[in-house]
Coordinates of C-alpha atoms in Angstrom, one line a residue:
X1 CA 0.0 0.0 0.0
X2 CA 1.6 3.3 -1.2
X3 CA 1.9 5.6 2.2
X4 CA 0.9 9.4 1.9
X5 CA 3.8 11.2 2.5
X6 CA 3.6 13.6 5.6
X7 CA 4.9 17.4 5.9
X8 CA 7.6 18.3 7.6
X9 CA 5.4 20.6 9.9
X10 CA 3.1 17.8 10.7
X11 CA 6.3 15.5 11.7
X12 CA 8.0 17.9 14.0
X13 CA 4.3 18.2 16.0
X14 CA 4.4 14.1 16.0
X15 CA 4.9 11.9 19.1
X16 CA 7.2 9.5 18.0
X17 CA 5.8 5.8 17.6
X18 CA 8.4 4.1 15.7
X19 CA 6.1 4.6 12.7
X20 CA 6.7 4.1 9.1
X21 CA 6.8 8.0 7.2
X22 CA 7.3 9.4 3.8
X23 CA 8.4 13.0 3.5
X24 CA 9.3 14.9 0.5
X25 CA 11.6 18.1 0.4
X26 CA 14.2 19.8 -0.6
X27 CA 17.9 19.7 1.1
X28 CA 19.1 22.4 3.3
X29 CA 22.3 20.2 4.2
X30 CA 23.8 17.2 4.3
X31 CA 27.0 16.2 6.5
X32 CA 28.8 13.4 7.2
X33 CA 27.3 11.5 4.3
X34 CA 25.0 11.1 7.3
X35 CA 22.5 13.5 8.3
X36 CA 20.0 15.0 5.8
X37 CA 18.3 18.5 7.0
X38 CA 15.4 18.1 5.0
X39 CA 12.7 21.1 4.6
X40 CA 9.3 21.4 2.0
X41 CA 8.4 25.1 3.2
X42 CA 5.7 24.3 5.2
X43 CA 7.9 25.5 8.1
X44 CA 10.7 27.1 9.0
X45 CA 12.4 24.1 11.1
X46 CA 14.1 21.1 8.9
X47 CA 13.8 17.7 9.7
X48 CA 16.7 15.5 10.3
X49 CA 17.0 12.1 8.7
X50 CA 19.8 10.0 9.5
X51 CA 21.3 7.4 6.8
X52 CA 23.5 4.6 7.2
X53 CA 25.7 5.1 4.3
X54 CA 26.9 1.7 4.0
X55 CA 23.4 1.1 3.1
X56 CA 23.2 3.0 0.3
X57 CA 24.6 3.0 -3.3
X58 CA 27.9 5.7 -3.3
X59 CA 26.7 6.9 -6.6
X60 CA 23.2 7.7 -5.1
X61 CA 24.8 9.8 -2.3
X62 CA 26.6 12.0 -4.4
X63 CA 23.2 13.2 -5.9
X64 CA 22.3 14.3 -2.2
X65 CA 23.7 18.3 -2.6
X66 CA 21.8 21.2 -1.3
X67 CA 18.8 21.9 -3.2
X68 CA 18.3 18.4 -4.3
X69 CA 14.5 17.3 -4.3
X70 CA 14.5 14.4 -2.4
X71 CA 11.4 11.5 -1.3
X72 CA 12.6 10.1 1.9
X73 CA 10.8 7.0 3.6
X74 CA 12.1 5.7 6.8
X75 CA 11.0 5.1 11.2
X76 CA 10.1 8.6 13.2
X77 CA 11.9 8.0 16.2
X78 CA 13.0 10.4 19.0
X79 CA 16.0 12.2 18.0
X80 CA 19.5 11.2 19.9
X81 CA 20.8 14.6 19.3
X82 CA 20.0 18.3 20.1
X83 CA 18.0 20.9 18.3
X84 CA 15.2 18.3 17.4
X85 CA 12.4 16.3 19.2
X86 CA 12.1 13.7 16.1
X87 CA 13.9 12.3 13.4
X88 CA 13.3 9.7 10.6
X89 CA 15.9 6.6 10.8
X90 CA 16.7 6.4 6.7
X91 CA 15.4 3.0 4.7
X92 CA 14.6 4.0 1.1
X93 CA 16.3 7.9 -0.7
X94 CA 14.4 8.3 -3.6
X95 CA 15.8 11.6 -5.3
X96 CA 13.4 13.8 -7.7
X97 CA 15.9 16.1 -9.1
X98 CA 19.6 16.8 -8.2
X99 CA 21.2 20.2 -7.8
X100 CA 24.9 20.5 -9.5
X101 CA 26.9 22.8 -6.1
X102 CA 28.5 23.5 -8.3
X103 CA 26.2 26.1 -9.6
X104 CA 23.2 26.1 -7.6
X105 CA 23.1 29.9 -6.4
X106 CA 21.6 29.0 -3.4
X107 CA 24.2 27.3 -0.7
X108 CA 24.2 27.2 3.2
X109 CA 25.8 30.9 3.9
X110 CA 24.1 34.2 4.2
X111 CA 23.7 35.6 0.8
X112 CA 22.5 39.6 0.6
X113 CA 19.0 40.7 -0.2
X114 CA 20.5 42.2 -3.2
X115 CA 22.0 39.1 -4.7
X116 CA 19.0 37.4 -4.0
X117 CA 16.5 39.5 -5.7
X118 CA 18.7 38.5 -8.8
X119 CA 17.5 35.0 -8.1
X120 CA 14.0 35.8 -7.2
X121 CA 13.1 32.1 -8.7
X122 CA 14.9 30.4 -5.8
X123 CA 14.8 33.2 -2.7
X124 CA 11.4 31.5 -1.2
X125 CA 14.2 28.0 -0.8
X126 CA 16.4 30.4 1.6
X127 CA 14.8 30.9 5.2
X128 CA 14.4 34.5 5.4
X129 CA 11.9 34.6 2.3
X130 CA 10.3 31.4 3.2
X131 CA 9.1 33.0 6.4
X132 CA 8.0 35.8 4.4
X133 CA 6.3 34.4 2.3
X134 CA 4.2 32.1 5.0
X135 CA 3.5 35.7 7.0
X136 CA 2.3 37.1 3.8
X137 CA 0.2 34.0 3.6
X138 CA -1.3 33.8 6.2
X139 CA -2.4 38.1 6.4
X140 CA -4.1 37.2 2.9
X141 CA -5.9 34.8 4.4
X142 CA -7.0 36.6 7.5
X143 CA -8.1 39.4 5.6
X144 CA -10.6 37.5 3.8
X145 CA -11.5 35.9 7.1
X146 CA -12.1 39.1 8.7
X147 CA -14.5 40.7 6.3
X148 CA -16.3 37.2 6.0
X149 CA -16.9 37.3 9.6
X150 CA -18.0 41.0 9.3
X151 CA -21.0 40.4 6.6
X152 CA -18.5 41.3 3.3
X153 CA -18.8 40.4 0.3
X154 CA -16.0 39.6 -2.0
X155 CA -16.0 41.4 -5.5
X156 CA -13.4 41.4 -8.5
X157 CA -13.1 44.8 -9.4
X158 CA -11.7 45.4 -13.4
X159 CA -7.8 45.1 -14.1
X160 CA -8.6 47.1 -17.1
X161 CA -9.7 50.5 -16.7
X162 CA -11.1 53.4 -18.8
X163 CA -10.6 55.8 -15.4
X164 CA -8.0 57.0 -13.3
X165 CA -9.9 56.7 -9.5
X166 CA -6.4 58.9 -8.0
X167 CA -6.1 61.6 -10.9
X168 CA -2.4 61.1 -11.2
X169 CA -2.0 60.1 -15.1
X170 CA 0.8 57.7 -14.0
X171 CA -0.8 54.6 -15.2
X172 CA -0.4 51.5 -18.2
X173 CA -1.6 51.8 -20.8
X174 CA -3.3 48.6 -22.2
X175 CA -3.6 48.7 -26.3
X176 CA -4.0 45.9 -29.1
X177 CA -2.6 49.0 -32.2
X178 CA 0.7 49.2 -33.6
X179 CA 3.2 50.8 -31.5
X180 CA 5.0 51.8 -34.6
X181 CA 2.3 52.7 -36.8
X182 CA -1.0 53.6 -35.0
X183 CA -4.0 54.9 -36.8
X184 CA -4.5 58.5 -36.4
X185 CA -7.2 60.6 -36.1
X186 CA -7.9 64.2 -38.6
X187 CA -5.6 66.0 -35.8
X188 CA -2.6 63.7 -35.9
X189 CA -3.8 62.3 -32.6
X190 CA -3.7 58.3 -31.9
X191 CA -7.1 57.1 -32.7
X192 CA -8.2 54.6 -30.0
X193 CA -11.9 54.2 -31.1
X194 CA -9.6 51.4 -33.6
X195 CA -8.5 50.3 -30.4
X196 CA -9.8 46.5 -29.0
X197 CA -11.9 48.6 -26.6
X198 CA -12.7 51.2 -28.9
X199 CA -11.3 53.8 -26.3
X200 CA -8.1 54.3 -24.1
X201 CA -7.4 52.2 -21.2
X202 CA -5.2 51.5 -18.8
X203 CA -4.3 49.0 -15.6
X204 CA -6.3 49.7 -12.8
X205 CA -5.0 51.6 -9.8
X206 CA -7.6 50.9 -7.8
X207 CA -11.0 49.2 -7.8
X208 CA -12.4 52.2 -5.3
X209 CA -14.9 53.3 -8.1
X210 CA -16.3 49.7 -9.3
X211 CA -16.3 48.3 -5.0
X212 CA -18.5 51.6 -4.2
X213 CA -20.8 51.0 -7.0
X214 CA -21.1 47.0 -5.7
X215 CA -21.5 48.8 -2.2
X216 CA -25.1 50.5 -3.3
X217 CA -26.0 46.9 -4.0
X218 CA -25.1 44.8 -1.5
X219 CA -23.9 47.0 1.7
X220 CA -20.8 46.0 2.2
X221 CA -17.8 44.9 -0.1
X222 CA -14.5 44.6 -0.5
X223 CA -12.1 44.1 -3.3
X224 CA -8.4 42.4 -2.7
X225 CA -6.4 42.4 -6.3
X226 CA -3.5 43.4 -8.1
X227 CA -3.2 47.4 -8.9
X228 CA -0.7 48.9 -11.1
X229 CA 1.1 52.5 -11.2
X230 CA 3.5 53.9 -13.8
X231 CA 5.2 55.7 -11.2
X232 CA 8.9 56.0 -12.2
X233 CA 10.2 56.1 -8.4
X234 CA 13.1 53.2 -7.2
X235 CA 12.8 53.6 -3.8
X236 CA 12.5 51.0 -1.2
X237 CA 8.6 51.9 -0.4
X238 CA 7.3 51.6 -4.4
X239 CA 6.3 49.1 -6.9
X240 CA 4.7 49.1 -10.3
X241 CA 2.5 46.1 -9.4
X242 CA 1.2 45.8 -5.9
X243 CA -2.2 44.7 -4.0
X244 CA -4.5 46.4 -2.6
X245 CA -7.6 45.5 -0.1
X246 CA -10.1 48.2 -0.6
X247 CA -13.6 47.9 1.7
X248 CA -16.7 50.1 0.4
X249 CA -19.4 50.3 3.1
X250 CA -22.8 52.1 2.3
X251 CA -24.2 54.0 5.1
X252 CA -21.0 54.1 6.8
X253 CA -19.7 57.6 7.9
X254 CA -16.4 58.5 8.6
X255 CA -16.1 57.4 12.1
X256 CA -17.4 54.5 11.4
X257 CA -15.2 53.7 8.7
X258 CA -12.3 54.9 11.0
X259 CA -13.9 52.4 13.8
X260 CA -14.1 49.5 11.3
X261 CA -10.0 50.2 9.5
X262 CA -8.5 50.3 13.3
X263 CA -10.2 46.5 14.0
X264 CA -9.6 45.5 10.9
X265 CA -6.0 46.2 11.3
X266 CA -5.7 44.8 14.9
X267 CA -7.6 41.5 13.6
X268 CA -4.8 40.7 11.3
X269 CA -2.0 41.1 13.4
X270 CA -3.7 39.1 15.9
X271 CA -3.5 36.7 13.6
X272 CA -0.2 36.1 12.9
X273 CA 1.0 36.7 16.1
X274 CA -1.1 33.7 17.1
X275 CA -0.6 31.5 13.8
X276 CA 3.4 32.5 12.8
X277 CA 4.9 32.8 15.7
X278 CA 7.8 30.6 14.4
X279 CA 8.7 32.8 11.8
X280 CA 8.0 35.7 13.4
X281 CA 10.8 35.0 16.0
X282 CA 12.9 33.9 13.6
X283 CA 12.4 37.7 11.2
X284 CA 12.4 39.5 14.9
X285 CA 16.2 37.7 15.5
X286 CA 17.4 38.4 11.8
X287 CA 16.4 41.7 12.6
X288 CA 18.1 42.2 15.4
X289 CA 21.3 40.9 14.1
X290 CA 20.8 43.6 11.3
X291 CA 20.6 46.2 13.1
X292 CA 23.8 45.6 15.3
X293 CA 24.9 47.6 12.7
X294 CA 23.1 50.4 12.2
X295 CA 23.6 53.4 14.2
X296 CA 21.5 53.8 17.2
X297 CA 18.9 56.4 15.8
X298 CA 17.9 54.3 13.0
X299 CA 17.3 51.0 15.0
X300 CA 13.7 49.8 15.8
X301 CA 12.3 51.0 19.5
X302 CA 10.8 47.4 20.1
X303 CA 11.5 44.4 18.4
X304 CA 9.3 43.0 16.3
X305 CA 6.8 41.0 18.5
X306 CA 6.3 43.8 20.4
X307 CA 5.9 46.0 17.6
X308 CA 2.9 44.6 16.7
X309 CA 1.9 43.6 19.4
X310 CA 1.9 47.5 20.5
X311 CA -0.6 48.0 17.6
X312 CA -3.1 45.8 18.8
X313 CA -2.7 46.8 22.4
X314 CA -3.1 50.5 21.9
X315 CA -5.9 52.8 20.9
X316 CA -5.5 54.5 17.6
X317 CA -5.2 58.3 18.3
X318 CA -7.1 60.2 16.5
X319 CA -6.4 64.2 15.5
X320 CA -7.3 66.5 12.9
X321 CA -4.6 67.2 10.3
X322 CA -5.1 71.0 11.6
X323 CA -4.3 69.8 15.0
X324 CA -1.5 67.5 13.4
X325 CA 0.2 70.7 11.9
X326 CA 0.3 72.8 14.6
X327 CA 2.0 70.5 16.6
X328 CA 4.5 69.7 13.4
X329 CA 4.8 73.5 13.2
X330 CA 5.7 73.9 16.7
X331 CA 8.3 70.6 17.4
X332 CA 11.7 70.8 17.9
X333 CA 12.8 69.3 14.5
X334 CA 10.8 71.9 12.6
X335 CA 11.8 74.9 14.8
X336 CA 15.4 73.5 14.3
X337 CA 15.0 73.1 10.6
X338 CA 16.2 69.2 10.9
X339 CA 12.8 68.2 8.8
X340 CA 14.0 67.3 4.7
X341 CA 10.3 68.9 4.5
X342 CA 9.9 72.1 6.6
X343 CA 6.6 72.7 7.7
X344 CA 5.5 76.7 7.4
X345 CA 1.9 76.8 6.9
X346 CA -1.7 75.0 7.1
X347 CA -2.5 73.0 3.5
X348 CA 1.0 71.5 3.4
X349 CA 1.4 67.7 2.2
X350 CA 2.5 65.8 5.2
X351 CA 5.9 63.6 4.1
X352 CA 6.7 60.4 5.6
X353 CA 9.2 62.0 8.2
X354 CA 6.3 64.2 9.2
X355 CA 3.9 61.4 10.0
X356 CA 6.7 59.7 11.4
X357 CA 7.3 62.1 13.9
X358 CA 3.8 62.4 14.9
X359 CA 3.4 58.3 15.5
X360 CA 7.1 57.9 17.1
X361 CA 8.0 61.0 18.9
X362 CA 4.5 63.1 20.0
X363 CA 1.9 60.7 20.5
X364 CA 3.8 57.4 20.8
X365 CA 1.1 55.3 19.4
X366 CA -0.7 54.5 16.1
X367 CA -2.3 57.9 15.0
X368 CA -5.2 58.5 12.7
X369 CA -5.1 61.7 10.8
X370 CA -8.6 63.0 9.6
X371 CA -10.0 65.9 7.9
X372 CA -7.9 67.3 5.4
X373 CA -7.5 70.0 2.5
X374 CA -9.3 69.7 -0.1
X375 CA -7.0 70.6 -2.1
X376 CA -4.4 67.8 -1.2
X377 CA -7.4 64.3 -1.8
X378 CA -8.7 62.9 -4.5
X379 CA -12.3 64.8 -6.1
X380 CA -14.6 61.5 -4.6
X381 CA -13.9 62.9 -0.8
X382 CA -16.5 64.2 1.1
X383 CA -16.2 68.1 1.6
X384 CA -16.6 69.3 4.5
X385 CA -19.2 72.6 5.6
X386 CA -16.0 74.8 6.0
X387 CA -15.2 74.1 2.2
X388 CA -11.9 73.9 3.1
X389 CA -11.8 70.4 4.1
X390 CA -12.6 66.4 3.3
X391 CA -13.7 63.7 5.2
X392 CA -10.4 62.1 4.6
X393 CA -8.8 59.7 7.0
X394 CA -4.7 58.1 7.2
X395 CA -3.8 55.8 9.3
X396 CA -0.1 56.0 10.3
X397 CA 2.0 53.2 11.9
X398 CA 5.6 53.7 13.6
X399 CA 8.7 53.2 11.2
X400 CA 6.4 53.2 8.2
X401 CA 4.3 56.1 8.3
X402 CA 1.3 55.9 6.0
X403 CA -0.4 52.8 6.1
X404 CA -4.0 53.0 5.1
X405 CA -5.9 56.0 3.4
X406 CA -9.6 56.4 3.2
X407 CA -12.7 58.6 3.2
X408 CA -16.2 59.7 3.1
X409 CA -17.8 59.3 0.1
X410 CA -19.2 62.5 -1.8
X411 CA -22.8 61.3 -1.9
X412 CA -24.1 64.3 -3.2
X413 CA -24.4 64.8 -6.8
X414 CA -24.2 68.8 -6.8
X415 CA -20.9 68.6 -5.0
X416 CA -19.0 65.8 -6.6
X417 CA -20.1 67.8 -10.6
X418 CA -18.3 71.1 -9.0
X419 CA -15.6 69.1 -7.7
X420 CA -14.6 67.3 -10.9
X421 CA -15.5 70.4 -13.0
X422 CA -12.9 72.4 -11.0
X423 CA -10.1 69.4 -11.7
X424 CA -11.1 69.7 -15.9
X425 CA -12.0 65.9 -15.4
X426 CA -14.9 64.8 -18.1
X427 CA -18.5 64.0 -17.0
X428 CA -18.6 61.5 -20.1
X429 CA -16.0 59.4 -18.2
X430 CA -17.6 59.1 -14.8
X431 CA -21.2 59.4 -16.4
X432 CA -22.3 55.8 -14.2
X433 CA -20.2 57.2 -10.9
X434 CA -22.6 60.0 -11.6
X435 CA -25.5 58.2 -12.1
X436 CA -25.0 56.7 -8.2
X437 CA -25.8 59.8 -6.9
X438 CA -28.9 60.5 -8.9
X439 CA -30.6 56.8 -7.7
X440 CA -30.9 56.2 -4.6
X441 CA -27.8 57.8 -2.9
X442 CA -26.5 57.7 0.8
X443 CA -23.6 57.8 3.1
X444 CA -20.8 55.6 1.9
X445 CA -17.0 55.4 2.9
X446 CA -14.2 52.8 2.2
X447 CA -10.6 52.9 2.4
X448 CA -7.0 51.2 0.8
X449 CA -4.7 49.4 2.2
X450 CA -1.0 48.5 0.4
X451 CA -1.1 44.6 0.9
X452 CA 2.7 45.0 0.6
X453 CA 3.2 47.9 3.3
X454 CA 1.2 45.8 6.0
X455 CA 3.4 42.7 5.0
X456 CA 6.8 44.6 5.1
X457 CA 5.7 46.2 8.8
X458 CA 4.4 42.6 9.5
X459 CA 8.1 40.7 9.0
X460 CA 10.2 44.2 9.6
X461 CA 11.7 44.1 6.4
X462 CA 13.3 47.0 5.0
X463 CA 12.2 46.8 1.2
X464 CA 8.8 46.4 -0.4
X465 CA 10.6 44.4 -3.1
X466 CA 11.4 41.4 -0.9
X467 CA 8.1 41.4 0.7
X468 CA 6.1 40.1 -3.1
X469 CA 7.4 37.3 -4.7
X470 CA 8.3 38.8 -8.3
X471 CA 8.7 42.4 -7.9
X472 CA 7.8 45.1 -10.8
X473 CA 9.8 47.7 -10.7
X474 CA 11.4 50.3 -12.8
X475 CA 13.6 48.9 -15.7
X476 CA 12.6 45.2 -13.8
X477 CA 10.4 42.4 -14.9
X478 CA 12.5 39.7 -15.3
X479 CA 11.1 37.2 -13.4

């Protein structure tokens, strides 16, 4: 009878019988012509298993190299050695597919994140990505958990897009004509009515628009895709290609959307402090052997536990971004002109050092900043009676800054026609986000969340790019 092979995890949890077990994985190690460490990813930990050589064919044992794929049957017993409760007593090596050391990139040494991203094929086989990769896992899978315990529904929004929901013009464009030889129209222009679509479109950078039309149908939704901006910036915070979770919540004002973005937030943590704890400790102690080397002001105040941990704990504060900038105005690292972004007066964009202050240094918990210029949000923001402001919300974290932005709706179709008149944008384009207003309108607010900012302040890595398995960057996609 053919024996279903067992994972690693499952192993390490098992009392030892002296049963029979199959396992498949790939090698980490192998010493001695002895002991195999063999792991499959479905942990962090490896499991021993101990050959007799003199059992086995020489030839067959030179195919065991690190990265081999190996099937190894054999007795779980209870390990004589330290660093593991169990390991498997050797009886039949069965290899999949061998790996020349030669010139398999990825050996038993620390290799640099740099050198790695080269290889972004084989990073998830090293242990700092594999954990990564598990945390980012398992936040996808507590998001959709959450807002199915909450009364959500799940919707696709569009990929491709004849709108721009943030009114930045840094998008891709998606076309079937001739790069090289395009129709054009009487003016010279490129004629896009020849076009598969029959107008110009573009990769989606958010599904905010579609989710609050879904939202006047069925109350509450959320959308949790793949969103793309042509934004030609290489630093380690931005990527071309990222994910976003965006809820849309009808009758839902902006405290309440405020309310529901802070639990949402301290749901998802909660769950990967209780379900990665392994791999948490293990990012928290890479961490910390990292920043041995930085200088004191740029190391982490907690490690990374307790980071998050802190973020569940505490109470979001919430102020008013006219609150926020008198206190910016009036702190030590404005007065002494050690901001990169002075601030001098009320309507000013707040920069990440800005919000980082606020989090880190004044209030010394998660902050959520609310009310804001008009002038600085997107047109679909609620104004406020002063005219002057929105019912905008961010939510900043400690060493990250922004980490979720969000708003009251414009429900009313007067304001929303000034708003986009004033901005030159063309009814004709937003003639069904219109058309919302006119049936049956109401109070609505949603928000976004960067999938890849809460999983790089999740594992306390330093660069977005190691926190997605292929990363799109500028001048990068070759993967």
């Amino acid at each position: 009878m053919k024996m279903t092979p067992y994972s690693v995890k499952s192993l390490l949890a098992t009392t030892p019988l002296l049963q029979e077990v199959v396992v498949n994985g790939w090698v980490k190690t192998f010493r001695s012509n002895r002991f195999i460490a063999l792991n499959d990813g479905s942990t962090l930990e490896n499991i021993q298993c101990v050959v007799d050589f003199e059992q086995f064919d020489e030839a067959l044992l030179k195919q065991i190299a690190t990265g081999a794929a190996l099937r190894v049957s054999g007795t779980l017993v209870e390990s004589q050695g330290k660093g593991q409760k169990v390991e498997i007593l050797v009886k039949e090596i069965f290899v999949h597919g061998t790996a020349d050391p030669e010139t398999y990139p990825i050996q038993p040494k620390k290799h640099s994140l740099e050198f790695l991203r080269e290889k972004a094929h084989l990073r998830v086989r090293t242990n700092t990505f594999a954990a990564v990769m598990r945390v980012r896992s398992a936040l996808a899978f507590a998001i959709h958990k959450y807002f199915r315990e909450q009364g959500f529904y799940y919707m696709h929004a569009p990929i491709i897009t004849g709108s721009d929901a943030e009114g930045a013009g840094e998008m891709f464009r998606v076309t079937t004509l001739d790069a090289r030889n395009p129709p054009l129209t009487d003016t010279g222009e490129v004629n896009y009515r020849e076009d598969f679509f029959g107008k110009e479109t573009n990769l989606t950078v958010s599904g905010q628009l579609e989710a609050e039309a879904f939202a006047m149908g069925l109350g509450k939704v959320y959308t949790f895709g793949p969103t793309f901006r042509a934004e030609n910036s290489n630093t380690s915070r931005h990527l071309a290609e990222f994910w976003m979770i965006e809820p849309e919540m009808a009758f839902y004002d902006l405290d309440a959307n405020m309310d529901l973005a802070e639990d949402f937030i301290k749901y998802v943590l909660t769950y990967v402090l209780e379900h990665c704890g392994t791999d948490l400790e293990f990012l928290e102690q890479r961490l910390l052997q990292e920043e041995k080397s930085r200088p004191q002001a740029e190391r982490s105040a907690m490690p990374l536990r307790e980071k998050l941990q802190f973020i569940v704990d505490n109470q979001f504060k919430r102020v008013t971004y006219t609150e926020a900038i008198d206190i910016l105005k009036n702190s030590k690292p404005n007065k002494k002109k050690k901001f990169q972004y002075p601030i001098e007066e009320w309507g000013t964009d707040l920069q990440s050092e800005h919000e980082r202050y606020l989090v880190e240094k004044h209030f010394q918990c998660p902050v959520i900043l609310f009310d804001y210029p008009a002038k600085i949000k997107a047109f679909y923001m609620r104004l406020n009676e002063d005219q002057k402001t929105v019912r905008a919300m961010d939510i900043l974290f400690p060493g990250i800054g922004e980490i979720v932005g969000g708003s009251q709706r414009e429900e009313r179709l007067d304001v929303l026609r000034q708003k986009i008149a004033v901005l030159g944008i063309d009814e004709k384009e937003l003639w069904w986000y219109l058309e919302l207003r006119k049936f049956g309108t109401a109070v609505h607010s949603g928000f976004g969340l960067g999938f890849e900012r809460l999983v790089l302040f999740a594992t306390g890595m330093g660069n977005i790019r190691d926190v997605i398995p292929f990363p799109r960057t500028p001048q990068n996609a070759e993967f």
